Short mmCIF file of C-alpha atoms and ligand atoms in Angstrom, two decimals:
data_model
loop_
_atom_site.label_atom_id
_atom_site.label_comp_id
_atom_site.label_asym_id
_atom_site.label_seq_id
_atom_site.Cartn_x
_atom_site.Cartn_y
_atom_site.Cartn_z
CA MET M 1 0.12 -0.24 0.02
CA THR M 2 1.35 3.35 -0.96
CA LYS M 3 1.51 5.50 2.30
CA LYS M 4 0.87 9.00 2.15
CA ILE M 5 3.43 11.22 4.23
CA LEU M 6 2.90 14.71 5.45
CA ILE M 7 5.73 16.64 6.73
CA LEU M 8 5.56 20.24 8.54
CA ASN M 9 9.09 21.68 8.72
CA GLY M 10 9.12 24.08 11.38
CA SER M 11 12.07 25.56 11.09
CA PRO M 12 12.36 29.08 9.69
CA LYS M 13 15.87 28.18 7.78
CA LYS M 14 15.38 27.36 4.09
CA ASN M 15 18.28 25.27 4.05
CA GLY M 16 18.65 24.74 7.76
CA ASN M 17 19.39 21.24 9.56
CA THR M 18 15.80 20.64 9.59
CA ALA M 19 15.36 21.30 6.24
CA ILE M 20 18.32 18.90 5.13
CA LEU M 21 17.16 15.55 7.27
CA VAL M 22 13.19 16.45 5.81
CA ASP M 23 14.90 16.11 2.45
CA TRP M 24 16.78 12.78 3.18
CA PHE M 25 13.57 11.64 4.87
CA ILE M 26 11.64 11.96 1.84
CA GLN M 27 14.89 10.45 -0.16
CA GLY M 28 13.94 7.14 1.85
CA ALA M 29 10.18 7.39 1.83
CA LYS M 30 9.88 7.73 -1.90
CA ALA M 31 12.39 4.98 -2.33
CA LYS M 32 9.69 3.05 -1.09
CA GLY M 33 7.18 4.59 -3.35
CA ALA M 34 5.38 6.84 -0.28
CA LYS M 35 3.71 9.96 -1.84
CA THR M 36 4.64 13.05 0.41
CA GLU M 37 3.90 16.18 1.04
CA VAL M 38 6.16 19.02 2.76
CA VAL M 39 4.41 22.34 4.30
CA ARG M 40 6.94 25.05 5.72
CA THR M 41 4.59 25.70 8.74
CA ASP M 42 6.99 29.43 8.86
CA PHE M 43 5.15 30.36 5.76
CA LEU M 44 1.76 29.57 6.89
CA LYS M 45 -0.62 32.89 6.96
CA TYR M 46 -3.04 33.17 10.08
CA LYS M 47 -6.13 34.74 10.83
CA VAL M 48 -5.21 34.15 14.57
CA ASN M 49 -2.46 33.53 16.57
CA GLY M 50 -2.69 29.98 17.53
CA CYS M 51 -5.44 28.36 18.88
CA ILE M 52 -7.75 30.64 20.35
CA SER M 53 -9.86 27.86 22.31
CA CYS M 54 -13.50 28.94 20.70
CA ARG M 55 -14.52 25.45 20.88
CA ARG M 56 -16.36 25.71 17.78
CA CYS M 57 -14.73 22.90 16.24
CA GLN M 58 -16.39 20.74 19.23
CA VAL M 59 -19.96 21.57 17.98
CA SER M 60 -19.05 20.76 14.27
CA ASP M 61 -19.27 16.99 12.79
CA ILE M 62 -16.09 18.06 10.65
CA TYR M 63 -12.59 17.34 12.09
CA GLU M 64 -11.36 20.09 10.75
CA CYS M 65 -10.36 23.71 12.50
CA VAL M 66 -13.17 26.25 11.59
CA ILE M 67 -10.90 28.95 11.10
CA LYS M 68 -10.24 29.68 7.37
CA ASP M 69 -6.61 29.95 6.50
CA ASP M 70 -3.59 28.63 5.54
CA ALA M 71 -3.21 26.01 8.29
CA GLN M 72 -7.04 24.65 8.11
CA PRO M 73 -6.25 22.64 4.71
CA VAL M 74 -3.23 21.53 6.21
CA LEU M 75 -5.10 20.09 9.43
CA ALA M 76 -7.62 19.01 7.38
CA LYS M 77 -5.24 16.95 5.87
CA MET M 78 -4.41 15.28 8.47
CA ASN M 79 -7.43 13.38 8.44
CA ASP M 80 -6.25 11.34 5.00
CA VAL M 81 -2.62 10.81 5.30
CA ASP M 82 -1.14 7.65 7.08
CA VAL M 83 1.97 9.33 8.31
CA ILE M 84 2.37 13.10 10.06
CA VAL M 85 6.01 14.30 10.43
CA MET M 86 6.93 16.85 12.53
CA ALA M 87 9.84 18.15 11.86
CA THR M 88 11.58 21.01 14.37
CA PRO M 89 14.94 22.47 15.39
CA LEU M 90 15.02 22.25 19.18
CA TYR M 91 13.99 26.13 20.99
CA PHE M 92 14.41 25.87 24.50
CA TYR M 93 13.68 22.20 25.59
CA GLY M 94 10.57 22.33 22.74
CA ALA M 95 9.33 22.60 19.12
CA SER M 96 9.31 25.92 17.28
CA ALA M 97 6.68 28.38 18.05
CA GLN M 98 6.24 27.91 14.08
CA LEU M 99 5.35 24.22 14.49
CA LYS M 100 3.43 24.64 17.74
CA LEU M 101 1.18 27.31 16.06
CA VAL M 102 0.05 24.19 13.85
CA MET M 103 0.04 21.80 16.45
CA ASP M 104 -2.54 23.35 19.11
CA ARG M 105 -4.85 23.70 15.91
CA MET M 106 -4.83 19.74 16.00
CA PHE M 107 -7.54 20.28 19.00
CA SER M 108 -9.69 20.54 15.84
CA LEU M 109 -9.04 17.08 14.99
CA PHE M 110 -10.15 15.31 18.33
CA LYS M 111 -13.65 15.69 19.33
CA TRP M 112 -14.74 14.83 23.03
CA ASP M 113 -17.96 14.14 24.58
CA ASN M 114 -17.50 14.69 28.38
CA ASP M 115 -20.59 14.09 29.48
CA ASN M 116 -19.63 10.28 28.25
CA ASP M 117 -16.19 10.63 28.95
CA THR M 118 -15.37 9.88 25.13
CA MET M 119 -13.11 11.15 22.61
CA THR M 120 -12.25 10.37 19.08
CA THR M 121 -10.52 11.07 16.55
CA ASN M 122 -9.37 9.95 12.94
CA LEU M 123 -5.47 10.18 13.77
CA LYS M 124 -6.06 6.97 15.75
CA ASN M 125 -3.80 4.26 14.00
CA LYS M 126 -1.64 6.63 11.83
CA THR M 127 1.89 7.25 12.72
CA LEU M 128 3.46 10.62 14.37
CA VAL M 129 6.91 10.87 13.12
CA LEU M 130 9.08 13.60 15.20
CA ILE M 131 12.31 14.67 13.28
CA GLY M 132 13.98 17.14 15.86
CA SER M 133 18.08 18.49 15.77
CA ALA M 134 19.75 20.49 18.56
CA TYR M 135 23.22 22.35 18.37
CA GLU M 136 24.06 19.93 21.41
CA ASP M 137 23.25 16.87 23.11
CA ILE M 138 20.94 17.83 26.15
CA GLY M 139 17.25 18.79 25.71
CA LEU M 140 15.76 16.29 22.64
CA LYS M 141 14.05 14.10 24.77
CA ASP M 142 12.22 16.48 26.78
CA LEU M 143 11.24 17.66 23.18
CA GLU M 144 10.29 13.90 22.48
CA ASN M 145 8.35 14.02 25.50
CA PRO M 146 5.11 15.86 24.44
CA PHE M 147 4.75 14.24 20.69
CA LYS M 148 5.35 10.79 22.13
CA ILE M 149 2.54 11.48 24.62
CA THR M 150 0.51 13.04 22.36
CA ALA M 151 0.78 10.28 19.92
CA LYS M 152 -0.40 7.80 22.82
CA TYR M 153 -3.39 9.93 23.84
CA ALA M 154 -4.42 9.82 20.31
CA GLY M 155 -4.23 6.01 19.90
CA MET M 156 -0.94 6.64 17.12
CA LYS M 157 2.09 5.05 16.84
CA PHE M 158 5.02 7.16 17.31
CA ALA M 159 8.68 7.25 16.15
CA SER M 160 11.20 9.59 16.59
CA LEU M 161 14.79 10.76 14.71
CA LEU M 162 16.67 12.85 17.10
CA VAL M 163 19.94 14.11 16.20
CA PRO M 164 22.04 15.97 18.84
CA ASN M 165 25.55 17.85 18.23
CA ALA M 166 23.83 18.95 15.02
CA GLY M 167 25.54 22.37 15.08
CA GLU M 168 24.40 25.61 13.64
CA SER M 169 21.98 25.49 10.55
CA GLY M 170 23.38 23.39 7.82
CA GLU M 171 26.15 21.71 9.87
CA VAL M 172 23.86 18.65 10.12
CA LYS M 173 25.59 17.58 7.14
CA ASP M 174 28.92 17.21 8.84
CA ILE M 175 27.44 14.17 11.30
CA PRO M 176 28.95 10.98 9.78
CA GLY M 177 26.52 8.79 8.75
CA ILE M 178 23.32 10.62 9.69
CA LYS M 179 22.51 11.21 5.67
CA ALA M 180 22.17 6.87 5.25
CA LYS M 181 20.85 6.91 9.09
CA THR M 182 18.09 9.47 7.98
CA ILE M 183 17.21 7.75 4.57
CA ALA M 184 16.86 4.67 5.95
CA PHE M 185 14.40 5.93 8.76
CA GLY M 186 12.35 7.65 5.73
CA LYS M 187 12.34 3.77 4.06
CA LYS M 188 11.31 2.25 7.19
CA MET M 189 8.50 4.91 8.08
CA ALA M 190 7.06 4.56 4.52
CA GLY M 191 7.21 0.69 5.07
C1 FMN N 201 15.77 30.36 19.34
C2 FMN N 201 16.77 29.19 19.59
C3 FMN N 201 16.93 28.34 20.48
C4 FMN N 201 17.74 27.44 20.41
N1 FMN N 201 17.52 26.48 21.52
C5 FMN N 201 18.31 25.26 21.37
C6 FMN N 201 18.58 24.46 22.73
O1 FMN N 201 17.61 24.68 23.67
N2 FMN N 201 19.52 23.66 22.61
C7 FMN N 201 20.04 23.11 21.53
O2 FMN N 201 20.89 21.98 21.56
N3 FMN N 201 20.09 24.07 20.77
C8 FMN N 201 19.18 25.03 20.36
N4 FMN N 201 18.95 26.09 19.25
C9 FMN N 201 19.87 24.87 18.26
C10 FMN N 201 19.32 24.50 17.42
O3 FMN N 201 18.14 24.05 17.20
C11 FMN N 201 19.60 23.93 16.07
O4 FMN N 201 20.74 24.46 15.65
C12 FMN N 201 19.30 23.44 14.91
O5 FMN N 201 19.72 22.26 14.18
C13 FMN N 201 18.66 23.86 14.26
O6 FMN N 201 17.93 23.69 12.96
P1 FMN N 201 17.27 24.62 11.72
O7 FMN N 201 18.91 24.93 11.09
O8 FMN N 201 16.31 23.76 11.08
O9 FMN N 201 16.76 25.87 11.93
C14 FMN N 201 18.26 27.03 19.47
C15 FMN N 201 18.34 27.88 18.49
C16 FMN N 201 17.70 28.78 18.13
C17 FMN N 201 17.34 29.52 16.88
#
């Protein structure tokens, strides 16, 4: 089965470490016949700053954000793909704000029925992938945790490629073996 993979690149750097890792990941995924699409989240134009907790998504049957801006079709697409990749530089032990703006809007992809204590989501059984890089060798596990537990909460499978000591933007290329490792990871996620 051809896997559909949606990749959110949350870095503001066009040719930065995240973009390089994403390119290698795609190389691997395409080698396995996957269909890939990349969204540079820093280019999305928003009507509001992040999720505004309007909760209008919770009174709609549709698993989409009601705010009609650039993030809306990206969120809607998450319902249809097999794998969602979140790629981000480590910014102060967390994801970039550019990625987080989209992530919080994923509230609309869940429906909660608090009276019956139930939650439904189309994300169930899909795979969430984190690709994260950092200048140093600390903080990546802190970055990983919210992604990992969110995936578990949503009933998604989870995998990550964490790249410490990636240096400044572009320097990830200098890590011995990282290209092959990332391509292999892309192949695995598409398999
Ligand atoms: C605002 C900001 C915060 C950062 N915080 C950290 C950090 O806490 N720990 C770390 O190791 N690197 C940190 N870095 C470095 C980046 O995570 C690292 O260079 C990353 O690989 C850059 O990816 P990019 O080229 O795709 O932007 C930070 C960089 C910026 C610009």
